[in-house]
GROMACS .gro file of C-alpha atoms in nm:
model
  427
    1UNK     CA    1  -5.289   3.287  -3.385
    2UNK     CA    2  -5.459   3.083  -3.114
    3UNK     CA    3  -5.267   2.761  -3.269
    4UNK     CA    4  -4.958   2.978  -3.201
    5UNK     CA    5  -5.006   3.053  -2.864
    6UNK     CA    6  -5.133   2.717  -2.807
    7UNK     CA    7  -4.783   2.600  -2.944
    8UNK     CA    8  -4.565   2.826  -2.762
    9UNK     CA    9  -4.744   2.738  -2.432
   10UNK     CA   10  -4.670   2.344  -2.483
   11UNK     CA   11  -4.363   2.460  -2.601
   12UNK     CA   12  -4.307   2.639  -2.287
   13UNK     CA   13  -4.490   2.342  -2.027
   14UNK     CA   14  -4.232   2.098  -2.187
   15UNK     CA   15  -3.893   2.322  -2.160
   16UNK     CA   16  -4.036   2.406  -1.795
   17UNK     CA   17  -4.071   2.010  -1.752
   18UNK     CA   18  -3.741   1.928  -1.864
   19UNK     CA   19  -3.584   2.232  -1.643
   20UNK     CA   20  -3.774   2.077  -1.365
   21UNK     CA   21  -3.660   1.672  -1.405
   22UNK     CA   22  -3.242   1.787  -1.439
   23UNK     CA   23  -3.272   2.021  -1.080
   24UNK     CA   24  -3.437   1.733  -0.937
   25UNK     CA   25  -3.241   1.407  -1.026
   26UNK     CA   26  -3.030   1.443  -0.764
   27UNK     CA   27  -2.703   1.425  -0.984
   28UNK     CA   28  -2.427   1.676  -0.885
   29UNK     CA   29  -2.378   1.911  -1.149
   30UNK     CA   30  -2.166   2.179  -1.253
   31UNK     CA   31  -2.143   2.500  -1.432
   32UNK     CA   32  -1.830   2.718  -1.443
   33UNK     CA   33  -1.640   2.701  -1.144
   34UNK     CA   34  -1.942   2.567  -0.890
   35UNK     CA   35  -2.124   2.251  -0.806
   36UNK     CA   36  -2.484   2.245  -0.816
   37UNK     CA   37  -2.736   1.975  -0.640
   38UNK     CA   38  -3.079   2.013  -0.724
   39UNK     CA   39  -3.073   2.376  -0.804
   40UNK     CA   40  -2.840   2.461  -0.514
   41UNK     CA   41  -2.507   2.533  -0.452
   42UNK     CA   42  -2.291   2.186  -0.370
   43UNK     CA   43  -2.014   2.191  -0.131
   44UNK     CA   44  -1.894   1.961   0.097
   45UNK     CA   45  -1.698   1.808   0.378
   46UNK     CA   46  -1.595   1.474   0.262
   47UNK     CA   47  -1.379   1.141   0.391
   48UNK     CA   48  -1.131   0.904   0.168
   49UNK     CA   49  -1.307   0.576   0.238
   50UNK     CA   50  -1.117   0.348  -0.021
   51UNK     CA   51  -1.198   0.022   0.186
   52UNK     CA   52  -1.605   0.065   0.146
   53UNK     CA   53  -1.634  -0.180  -0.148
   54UNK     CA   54  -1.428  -0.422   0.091
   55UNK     CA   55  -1.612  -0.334   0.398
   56UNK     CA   56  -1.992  -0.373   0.281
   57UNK     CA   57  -1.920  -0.710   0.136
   58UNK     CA   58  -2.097  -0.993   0.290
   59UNK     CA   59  -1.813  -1.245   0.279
   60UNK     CA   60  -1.567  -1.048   0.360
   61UNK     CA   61  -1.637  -0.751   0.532
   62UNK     CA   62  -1.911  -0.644   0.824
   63UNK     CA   63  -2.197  -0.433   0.725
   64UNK     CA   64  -2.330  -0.362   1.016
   65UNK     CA   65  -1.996  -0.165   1.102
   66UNK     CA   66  -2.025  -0.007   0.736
   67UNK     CA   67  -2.358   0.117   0.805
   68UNK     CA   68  -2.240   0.257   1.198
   69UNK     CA   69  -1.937   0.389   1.024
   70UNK     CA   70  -2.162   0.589   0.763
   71UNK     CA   71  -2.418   0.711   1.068
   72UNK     CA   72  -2.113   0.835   1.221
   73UNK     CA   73  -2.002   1.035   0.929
   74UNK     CA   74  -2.324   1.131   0.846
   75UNK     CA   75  -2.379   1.275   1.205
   76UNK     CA   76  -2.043   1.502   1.160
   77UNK     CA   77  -2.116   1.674   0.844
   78UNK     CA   78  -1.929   1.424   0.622
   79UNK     CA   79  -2.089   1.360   0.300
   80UNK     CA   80  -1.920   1.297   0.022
   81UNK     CA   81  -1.672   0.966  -0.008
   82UNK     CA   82  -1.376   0.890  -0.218
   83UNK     CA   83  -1.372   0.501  -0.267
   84UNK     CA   84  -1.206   0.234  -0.465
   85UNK     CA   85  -1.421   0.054  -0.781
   86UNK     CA   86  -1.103  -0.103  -0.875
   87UNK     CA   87  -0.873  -0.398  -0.724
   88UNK     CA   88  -0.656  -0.611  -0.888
   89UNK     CA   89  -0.446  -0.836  -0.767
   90UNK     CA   90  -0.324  -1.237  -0.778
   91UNK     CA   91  -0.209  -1.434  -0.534
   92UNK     CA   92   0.133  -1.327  -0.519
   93UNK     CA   93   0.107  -0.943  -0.518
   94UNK     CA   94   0.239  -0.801  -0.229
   95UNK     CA   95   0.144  -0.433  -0.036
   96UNK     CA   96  -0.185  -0.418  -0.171
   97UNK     CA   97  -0.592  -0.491  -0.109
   98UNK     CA   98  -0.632  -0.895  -0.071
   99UNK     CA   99  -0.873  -1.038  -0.182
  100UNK     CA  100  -0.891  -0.823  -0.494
  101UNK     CA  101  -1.186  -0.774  -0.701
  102UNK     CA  102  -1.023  -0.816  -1.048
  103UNK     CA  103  -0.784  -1.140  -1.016
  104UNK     CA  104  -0.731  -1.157  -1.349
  105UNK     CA  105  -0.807  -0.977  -1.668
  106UNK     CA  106  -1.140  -0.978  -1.678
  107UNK     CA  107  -1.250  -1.219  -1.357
  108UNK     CA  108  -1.409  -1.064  -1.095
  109UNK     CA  109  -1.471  -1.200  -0.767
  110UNK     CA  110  -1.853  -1.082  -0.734
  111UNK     CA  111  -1.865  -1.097  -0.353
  112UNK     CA  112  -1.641  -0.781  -0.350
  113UNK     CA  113  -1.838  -0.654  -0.635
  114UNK     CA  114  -2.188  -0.701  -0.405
  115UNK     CA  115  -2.008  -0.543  -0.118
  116UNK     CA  116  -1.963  -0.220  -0.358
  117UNK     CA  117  -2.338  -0.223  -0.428
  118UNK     CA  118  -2.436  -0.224  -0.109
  119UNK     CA  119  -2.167   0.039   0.012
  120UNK     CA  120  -2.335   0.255  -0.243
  121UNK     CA  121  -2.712   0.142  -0.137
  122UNK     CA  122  -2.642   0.223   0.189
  123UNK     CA  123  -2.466   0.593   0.079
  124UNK     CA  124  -2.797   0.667  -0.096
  125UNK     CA  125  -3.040   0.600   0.244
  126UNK     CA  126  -2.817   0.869   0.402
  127UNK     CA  127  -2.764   1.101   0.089
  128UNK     CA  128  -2.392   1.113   0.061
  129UNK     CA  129  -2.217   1.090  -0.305
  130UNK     CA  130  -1.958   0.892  -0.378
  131UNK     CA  131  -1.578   0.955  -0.575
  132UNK     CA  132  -1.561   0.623  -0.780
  133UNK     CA  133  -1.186   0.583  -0.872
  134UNK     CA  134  -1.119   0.291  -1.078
  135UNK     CA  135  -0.780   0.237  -1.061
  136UNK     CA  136  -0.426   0.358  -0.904
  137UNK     CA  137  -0.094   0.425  -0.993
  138UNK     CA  138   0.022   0.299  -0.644
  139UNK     CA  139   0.055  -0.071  -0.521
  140UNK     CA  140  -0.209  -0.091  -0.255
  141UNK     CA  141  -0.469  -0.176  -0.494
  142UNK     CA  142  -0.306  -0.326  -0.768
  143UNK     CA  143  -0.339  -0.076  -1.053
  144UNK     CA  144  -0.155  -0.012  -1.332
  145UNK     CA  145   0.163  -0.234  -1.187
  146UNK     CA  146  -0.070  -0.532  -1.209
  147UNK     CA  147  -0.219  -0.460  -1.537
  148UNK     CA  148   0.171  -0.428  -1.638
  149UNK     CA  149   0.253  -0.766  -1.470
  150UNK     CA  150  -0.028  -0.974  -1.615
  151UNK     CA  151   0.135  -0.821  -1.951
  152UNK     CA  152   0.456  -0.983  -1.925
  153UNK     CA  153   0.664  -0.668  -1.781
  154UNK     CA  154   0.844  -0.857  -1.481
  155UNK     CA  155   0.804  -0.849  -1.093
  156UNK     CA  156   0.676  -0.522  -0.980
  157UNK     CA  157   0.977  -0.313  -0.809
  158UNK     CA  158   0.837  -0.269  -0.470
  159UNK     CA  159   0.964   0.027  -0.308
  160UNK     CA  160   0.880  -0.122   0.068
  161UNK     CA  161   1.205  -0.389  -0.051
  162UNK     CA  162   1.550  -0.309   0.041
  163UNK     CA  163   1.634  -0.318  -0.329
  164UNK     CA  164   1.369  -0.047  -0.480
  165UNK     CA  165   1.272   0.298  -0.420
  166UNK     CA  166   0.980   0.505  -0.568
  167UNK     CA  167   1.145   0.610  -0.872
  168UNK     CA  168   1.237   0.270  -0.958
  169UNK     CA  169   0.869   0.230  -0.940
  170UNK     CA  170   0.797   0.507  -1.117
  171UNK     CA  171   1.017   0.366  -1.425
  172UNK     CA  172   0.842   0.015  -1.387
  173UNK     CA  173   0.454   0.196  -1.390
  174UNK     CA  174   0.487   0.447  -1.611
  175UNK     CA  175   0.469   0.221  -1.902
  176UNK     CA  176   0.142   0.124  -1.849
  177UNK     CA  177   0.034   0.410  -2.070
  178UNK     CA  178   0.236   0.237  -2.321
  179UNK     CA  179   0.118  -0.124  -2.269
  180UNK     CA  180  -0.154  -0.198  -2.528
  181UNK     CA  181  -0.306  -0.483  -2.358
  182UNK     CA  182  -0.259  -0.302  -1.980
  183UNK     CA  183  -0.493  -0.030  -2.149
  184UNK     CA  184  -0.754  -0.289  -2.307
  185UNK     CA  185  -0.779  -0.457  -1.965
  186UNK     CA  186  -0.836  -0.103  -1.771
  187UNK     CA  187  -1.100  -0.007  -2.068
  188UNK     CA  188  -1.261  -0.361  -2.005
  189UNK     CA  189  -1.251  -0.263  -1.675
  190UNK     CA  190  -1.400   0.075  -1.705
  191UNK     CA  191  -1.704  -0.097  -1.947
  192UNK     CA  192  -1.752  -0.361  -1.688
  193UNK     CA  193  -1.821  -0.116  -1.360
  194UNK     CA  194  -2.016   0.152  -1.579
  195UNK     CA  195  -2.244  -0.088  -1.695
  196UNK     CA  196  -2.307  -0.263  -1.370
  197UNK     CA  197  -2.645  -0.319  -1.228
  198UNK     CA  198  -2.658  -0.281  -0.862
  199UNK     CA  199  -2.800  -0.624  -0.692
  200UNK     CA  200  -2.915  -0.440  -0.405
  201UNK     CA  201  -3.117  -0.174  -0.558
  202UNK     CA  202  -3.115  -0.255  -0.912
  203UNK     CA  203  -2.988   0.105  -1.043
  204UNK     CA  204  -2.734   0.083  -1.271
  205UNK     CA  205  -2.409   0.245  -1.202
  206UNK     CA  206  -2.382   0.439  -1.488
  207UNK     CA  207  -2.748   0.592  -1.339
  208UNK     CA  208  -2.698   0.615  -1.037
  209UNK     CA  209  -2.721   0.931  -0.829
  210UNK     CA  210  -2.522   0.827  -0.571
  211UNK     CA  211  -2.232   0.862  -0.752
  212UNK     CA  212  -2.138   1.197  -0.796
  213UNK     CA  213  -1.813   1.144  -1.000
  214UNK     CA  214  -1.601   0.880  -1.176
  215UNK     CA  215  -1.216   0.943  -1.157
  216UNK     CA  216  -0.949   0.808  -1.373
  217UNK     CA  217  -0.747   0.644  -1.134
  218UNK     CA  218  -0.570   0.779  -0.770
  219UNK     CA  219  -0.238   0.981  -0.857
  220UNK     CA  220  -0.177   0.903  -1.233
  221UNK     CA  221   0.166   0.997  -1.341
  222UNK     CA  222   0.301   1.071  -1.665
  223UNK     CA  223   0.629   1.112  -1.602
  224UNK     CA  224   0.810   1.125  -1.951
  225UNK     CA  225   0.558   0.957  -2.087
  226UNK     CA  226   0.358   1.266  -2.167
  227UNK     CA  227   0.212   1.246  -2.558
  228UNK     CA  228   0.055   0.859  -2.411
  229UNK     CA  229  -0.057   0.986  -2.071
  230UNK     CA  230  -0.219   1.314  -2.220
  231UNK     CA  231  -0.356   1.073  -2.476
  232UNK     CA  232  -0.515   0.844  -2.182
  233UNK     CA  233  -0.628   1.142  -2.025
  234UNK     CA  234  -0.870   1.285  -2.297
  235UNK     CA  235  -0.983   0.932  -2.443
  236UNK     CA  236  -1.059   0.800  -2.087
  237UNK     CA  237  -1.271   1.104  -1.973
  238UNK     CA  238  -1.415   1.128  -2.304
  239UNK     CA  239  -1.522   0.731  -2.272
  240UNK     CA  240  -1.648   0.798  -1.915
  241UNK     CA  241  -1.832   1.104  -2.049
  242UNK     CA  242  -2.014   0.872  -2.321
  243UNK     CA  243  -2.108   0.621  -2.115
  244UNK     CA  244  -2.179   0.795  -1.788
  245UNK     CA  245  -2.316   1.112  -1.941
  246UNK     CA  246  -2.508   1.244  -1.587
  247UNK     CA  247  -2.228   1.220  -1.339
  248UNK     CA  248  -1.901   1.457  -1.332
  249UNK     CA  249  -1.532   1.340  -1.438
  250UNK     CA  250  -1.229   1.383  -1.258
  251UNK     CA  251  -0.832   1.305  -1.321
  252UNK     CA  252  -0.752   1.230  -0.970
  253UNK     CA  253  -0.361   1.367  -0.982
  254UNK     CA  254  -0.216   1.555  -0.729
  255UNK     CA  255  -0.150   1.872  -0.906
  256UNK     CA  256   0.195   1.996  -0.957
  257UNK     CA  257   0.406   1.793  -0.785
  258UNK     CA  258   0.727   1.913  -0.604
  259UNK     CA  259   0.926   1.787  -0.852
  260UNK     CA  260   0.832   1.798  -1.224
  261UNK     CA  261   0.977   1.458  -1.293
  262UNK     CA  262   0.652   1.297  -1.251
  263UNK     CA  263   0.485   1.455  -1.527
  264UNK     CA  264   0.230   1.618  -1.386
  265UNK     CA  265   0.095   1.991  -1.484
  266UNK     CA  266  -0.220   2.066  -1.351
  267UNK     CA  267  -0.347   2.368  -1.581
  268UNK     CA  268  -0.250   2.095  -1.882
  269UNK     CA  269  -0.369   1.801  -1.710
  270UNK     CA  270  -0.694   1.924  -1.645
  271UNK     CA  271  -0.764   2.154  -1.920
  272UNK     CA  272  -0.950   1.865  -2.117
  273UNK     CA  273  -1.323   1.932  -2.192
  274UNK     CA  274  -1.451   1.629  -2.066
  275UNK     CA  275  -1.256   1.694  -1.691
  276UNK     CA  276  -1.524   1.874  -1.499
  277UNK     CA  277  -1.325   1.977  -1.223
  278UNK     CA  278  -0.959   2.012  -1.066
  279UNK     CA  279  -0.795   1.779  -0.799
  280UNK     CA  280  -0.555   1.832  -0.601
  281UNK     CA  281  -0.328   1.663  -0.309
  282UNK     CA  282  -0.087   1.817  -0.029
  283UNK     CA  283   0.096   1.592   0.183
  284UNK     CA  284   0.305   1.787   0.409
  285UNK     CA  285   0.475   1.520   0.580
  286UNK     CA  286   0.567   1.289   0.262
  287UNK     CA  287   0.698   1.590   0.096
  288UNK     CA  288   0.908   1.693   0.367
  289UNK     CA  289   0.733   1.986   0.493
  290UNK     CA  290   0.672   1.902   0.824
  291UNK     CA  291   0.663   1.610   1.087
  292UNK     CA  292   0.426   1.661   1.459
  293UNK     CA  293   0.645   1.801   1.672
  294UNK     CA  294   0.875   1.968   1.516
  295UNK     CA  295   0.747   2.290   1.718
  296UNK     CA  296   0.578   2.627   1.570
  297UNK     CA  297   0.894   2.708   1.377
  298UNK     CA  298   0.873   2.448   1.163
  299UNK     CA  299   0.483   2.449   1.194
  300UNK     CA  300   0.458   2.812   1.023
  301UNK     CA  301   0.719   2.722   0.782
  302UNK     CA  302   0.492   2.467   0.664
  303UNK     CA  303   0.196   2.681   0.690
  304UNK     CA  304   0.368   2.908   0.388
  305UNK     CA  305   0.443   2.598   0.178
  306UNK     CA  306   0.080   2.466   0.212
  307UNK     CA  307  -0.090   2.823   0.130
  308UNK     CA  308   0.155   2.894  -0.195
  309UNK     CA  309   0.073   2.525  -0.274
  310UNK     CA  310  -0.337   2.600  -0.238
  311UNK     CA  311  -0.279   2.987  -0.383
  312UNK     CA  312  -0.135   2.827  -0.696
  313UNK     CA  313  -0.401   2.554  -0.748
  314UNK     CA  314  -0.675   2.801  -0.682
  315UNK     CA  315  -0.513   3.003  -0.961
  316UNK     CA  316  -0.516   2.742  -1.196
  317UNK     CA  317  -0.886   2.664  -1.128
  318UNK     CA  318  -0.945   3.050  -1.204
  319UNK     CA  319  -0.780   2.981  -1.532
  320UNK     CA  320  -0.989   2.707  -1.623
  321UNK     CA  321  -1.270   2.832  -1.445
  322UNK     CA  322  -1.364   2.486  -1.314
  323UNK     CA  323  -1.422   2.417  -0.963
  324UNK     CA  324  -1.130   2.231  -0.743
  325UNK     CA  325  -1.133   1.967  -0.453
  326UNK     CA  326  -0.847   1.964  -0.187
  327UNK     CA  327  -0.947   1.506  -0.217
  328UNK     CA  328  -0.635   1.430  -0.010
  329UNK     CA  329  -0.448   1.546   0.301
  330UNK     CA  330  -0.338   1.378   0.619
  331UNK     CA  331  -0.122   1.416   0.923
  332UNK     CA  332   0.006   1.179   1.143
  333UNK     CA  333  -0.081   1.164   1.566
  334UNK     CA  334   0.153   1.380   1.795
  335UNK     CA  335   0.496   1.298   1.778
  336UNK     CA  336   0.490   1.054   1.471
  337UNK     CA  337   0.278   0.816   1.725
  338UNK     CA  338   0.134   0.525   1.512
  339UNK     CA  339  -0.012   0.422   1.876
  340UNK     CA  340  -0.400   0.472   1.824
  341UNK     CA  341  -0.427   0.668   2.146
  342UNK     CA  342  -0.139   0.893   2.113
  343UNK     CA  343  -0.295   1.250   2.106
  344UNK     CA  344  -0.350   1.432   1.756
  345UNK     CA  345  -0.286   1.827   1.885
  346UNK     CA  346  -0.108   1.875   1.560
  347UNK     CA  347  -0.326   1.721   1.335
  348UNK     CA  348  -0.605   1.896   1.504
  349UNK     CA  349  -0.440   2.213   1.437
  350UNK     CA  350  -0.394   2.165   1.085
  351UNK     CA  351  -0.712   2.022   0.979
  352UNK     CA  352  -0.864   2.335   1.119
  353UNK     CA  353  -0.625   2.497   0.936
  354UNK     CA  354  -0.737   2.353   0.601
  355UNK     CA  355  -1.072   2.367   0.666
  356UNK     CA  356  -1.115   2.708   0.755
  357UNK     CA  357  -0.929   2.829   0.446
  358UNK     CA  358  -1.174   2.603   0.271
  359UNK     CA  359  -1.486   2.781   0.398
  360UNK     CA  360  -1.350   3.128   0.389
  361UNK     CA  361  -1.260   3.033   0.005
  362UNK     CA  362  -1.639   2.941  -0.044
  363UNK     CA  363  -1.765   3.260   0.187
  364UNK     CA  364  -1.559   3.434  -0.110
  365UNK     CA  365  -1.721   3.262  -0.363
  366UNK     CA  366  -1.426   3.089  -0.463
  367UNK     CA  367  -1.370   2.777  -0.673
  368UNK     CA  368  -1.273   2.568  -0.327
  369UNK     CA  369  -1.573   2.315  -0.329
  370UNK     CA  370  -1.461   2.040  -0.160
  371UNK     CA  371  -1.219   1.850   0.105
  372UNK     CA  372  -1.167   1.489   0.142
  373UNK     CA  373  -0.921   1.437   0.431
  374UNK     CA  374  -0.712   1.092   0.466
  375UNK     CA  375  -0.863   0.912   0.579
  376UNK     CA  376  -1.184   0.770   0.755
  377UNK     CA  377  -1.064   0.443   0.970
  378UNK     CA  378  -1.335   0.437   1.176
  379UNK     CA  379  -1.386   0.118   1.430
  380UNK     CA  380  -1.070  -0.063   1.235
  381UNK     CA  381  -0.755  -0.067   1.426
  382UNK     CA  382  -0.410  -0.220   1.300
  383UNK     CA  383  -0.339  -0.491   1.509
  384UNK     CA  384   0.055  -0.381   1.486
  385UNK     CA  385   0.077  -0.019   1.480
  386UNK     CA  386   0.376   0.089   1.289
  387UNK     CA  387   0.419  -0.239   1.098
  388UNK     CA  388   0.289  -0.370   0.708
  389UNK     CA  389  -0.078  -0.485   0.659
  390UNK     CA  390  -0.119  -0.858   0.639
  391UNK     CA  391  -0.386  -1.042   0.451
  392UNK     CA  392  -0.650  -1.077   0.726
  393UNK     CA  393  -0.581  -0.737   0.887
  394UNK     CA  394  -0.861  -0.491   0.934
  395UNK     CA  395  -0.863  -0.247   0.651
  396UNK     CA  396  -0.779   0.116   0.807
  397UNK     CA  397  -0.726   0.426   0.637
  398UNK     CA  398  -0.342   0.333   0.580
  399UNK     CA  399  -0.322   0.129   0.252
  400UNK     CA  400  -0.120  -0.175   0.297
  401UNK     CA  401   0.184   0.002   0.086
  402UNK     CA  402   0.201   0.182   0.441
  403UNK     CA  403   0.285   0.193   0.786
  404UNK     CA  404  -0.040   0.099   0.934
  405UNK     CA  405  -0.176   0.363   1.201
  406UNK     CA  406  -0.022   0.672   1.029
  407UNK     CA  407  -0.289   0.923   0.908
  408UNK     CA  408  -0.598   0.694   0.990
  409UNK     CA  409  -0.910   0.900   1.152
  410UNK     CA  410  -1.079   0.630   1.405
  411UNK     CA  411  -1.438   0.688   1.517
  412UNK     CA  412  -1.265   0.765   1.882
  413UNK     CA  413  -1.114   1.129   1.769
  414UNK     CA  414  -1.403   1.303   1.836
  415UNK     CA  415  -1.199   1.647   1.888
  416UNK     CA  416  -1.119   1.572   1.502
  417UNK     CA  417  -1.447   1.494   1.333
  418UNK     CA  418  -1.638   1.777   1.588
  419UNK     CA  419  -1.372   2.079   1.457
  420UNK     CA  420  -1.513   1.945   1.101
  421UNK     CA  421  -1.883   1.961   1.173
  422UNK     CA  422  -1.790   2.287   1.318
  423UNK     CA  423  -1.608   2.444   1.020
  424UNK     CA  424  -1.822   2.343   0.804
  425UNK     CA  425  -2.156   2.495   0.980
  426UNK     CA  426  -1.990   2.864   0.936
  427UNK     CA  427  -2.086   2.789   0.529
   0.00000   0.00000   0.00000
């Protein structure tokens, strides 16, 4: 009996142990439709920061203004950060990240690489978690047109060209979910970050704390594509699973689109084992739902589009009982002002907006756990407001596919980032 008892108390000191080491690696977790960090609750306020790996590079970028950028964050209640670990691009690519980390299959330009390692060093000194997304459906970092280009498919329909429009680039990028080499070039891809070491700290990525999720890629699309993209889908997040098997997986779509042409179903989308929890986007100006100042009228009408938009998401992440992240929403400066000291009354409004349905959603226990708004410029300024990014510009929080100056937060809209920390110290 006393061999028993002796057993059952090791037994006990070991499963205690164990209990002990997962609530205190400092990996975001999660369990039904909540986050957990170290034991507790997880929820956050949180920034798209895409340009980070670009910024904290050495030869390219300016670290010092990466690591005021992150203070500044950090000082507002802004956490968590949704960044590029994917780039590819050659020398003729246009609207998108130059220089690019990938320049061909499989080369890497490892100053861009170090500039990611120390982005993510300098997230861990300050606690914040990091969104890795390693590749895009859009143009402004390459993506899946560039894997499709290196294949042989043609010149990449550009919708910024007279000649093109989105759904002609829709057609063109959809087939990289049937391209077999496109695919072995973004699973090379996905091997080759994973199993990074980081040259600044020496953690490997795949181990790393810091890094509280890896998504699939920003926006994926199916459109009628959907037996290869659902196919993608579940191998990819399975793959990142295997080889990442402490940090959380995400798809990274926007939901359910306005229209249903793109392929996108977010109950199905998401429904995979392997996808711990739900994105979605709302863009109320690029759908049409409203432009700053239009007036309350047309303020309130998008007010009702946004909440049935958010009501049905929530729903979904009910369903699935898996928690969901508002990872995208913007606004432009009054009056569709690309002029960086044009007021932001509107956007003000509306990010209040968002973020107190956010933290009465959470107050309620809900499956809200998360907001990423669009995004974090901070010192960068466009040196033509209105106008394309050139190679050489300062990176803001407009990709180059866009009219630079549009939804970009600098670190001078205080009223912005202050109604943030605000919100978010009612949770």
């Amino acid at each position: 009996m006393r061999y028993i008892v002796l057993l059952l108390v090791s037994v006990q000191i070991i499963l205690s142990s164990c209990t002990q080491n997962i609530e205190n690696t400092h990996f975001v977790t999660v369990k039904g439709d909540q986050f957990y960090l170290n034991g507790k609750p997880y929820v956050y306020a949180g920034a798209n920061y895409w340009q980070g790996m670009h910024l904290g590079s050495e030869k390219y970028g300016n670290r010092e203004q990466l690591k005021r950028e992150l203070d500044q964050l950090k000082s507002y209640g802004i956490t968590n950060l949704r960044v590029m670990a994917g780039c590819e691009a050659d020398a003729t690519s246009k609207f998108c990240m130059q220089p690019a980390l990938q320049i061909s299959p499989g080369i890497y330009d490892e100053a861009l690489f170090e500039g990611l390692d120390f982005l993510l060093s300098e997230m861990a000194k300050r606690d914040m978690k990091a969104v890795m997304v390693l590749s895009n459906f859009w143009t402004w970092s390459g993506g899946f047109s560039q894997y499709l280009k290196w294949d042989g498919a043609g010149e990449i329909p550009y919708p910024q060209m007279d000649e093109f429009g989105w759904w002609d680039y829709g057609e063109y990028t959809k087939e990289f979910f049937n391209s077999e080499n496109s695919l072995k070039w973004y699973n090379n891809h996905v091997d080759k970050v994973l199993g990074r070491t980081n040259t600044i700290n020496g953690k490997s990525y795949n181990e790393d704390a810091t890094i509280m999720a890896w998504q699939l890629a920003n926006e994926p699309r199916g459109y009628d594509n959907e037996e290869p993209f659902q196919r993608w889908i579940k191998s990819t997040a399975a793959k990142l699973k295997f080889l990442a098997p402490n940090h959380l997986v995400s798809l990274g779509s926007e939901g359910n689109t306005p229209s249903v042409k793109e392929g996108l179903i977010a109950e199905r989308d998401n429904a995979y084992a392997d996808i711990d929890y739900i994105t979605m986007h709302i863009w109320v100006q690029n759908w049409n739902w409203f432009t700053p100042g239009e007036g309350e009228d047309a303020y309130a009408k998008m007010i009702t589009q946004f909440d049935a938009y958010w009501n049905d998401h929530v729903a979904v992440s009910a369903k699935l009982n898996k928690p969901i992240v508002l990872e995208e929403y913007g606004l432009a400066r009054d009056e569709f002002s690309y002029d960086i000291d044009a007021p932001v009354t509107d956007r003000d409004k509306y990010y209040s907006y968002v973020f107190n349905n956010m933290v009465s959603n959470i107050n309620k226990k809900g499956s809200i756990k998360g907001i990423n708004f669009w995004g974090y410029s901070g010192e960068a300024r466009p040196p033509r407001p209105g106008e394309y990014w050139n190679e050489g510009d300062a990176f803001v929080a407009d990709p180059p596919h866009e009219l630079q100056g549009w939804y970009g937060v600098y670190n001078t809209d205080l009223s912005t980032l202050q109604l943030i920390k605000d919100q978010m110290s009612k949770l």
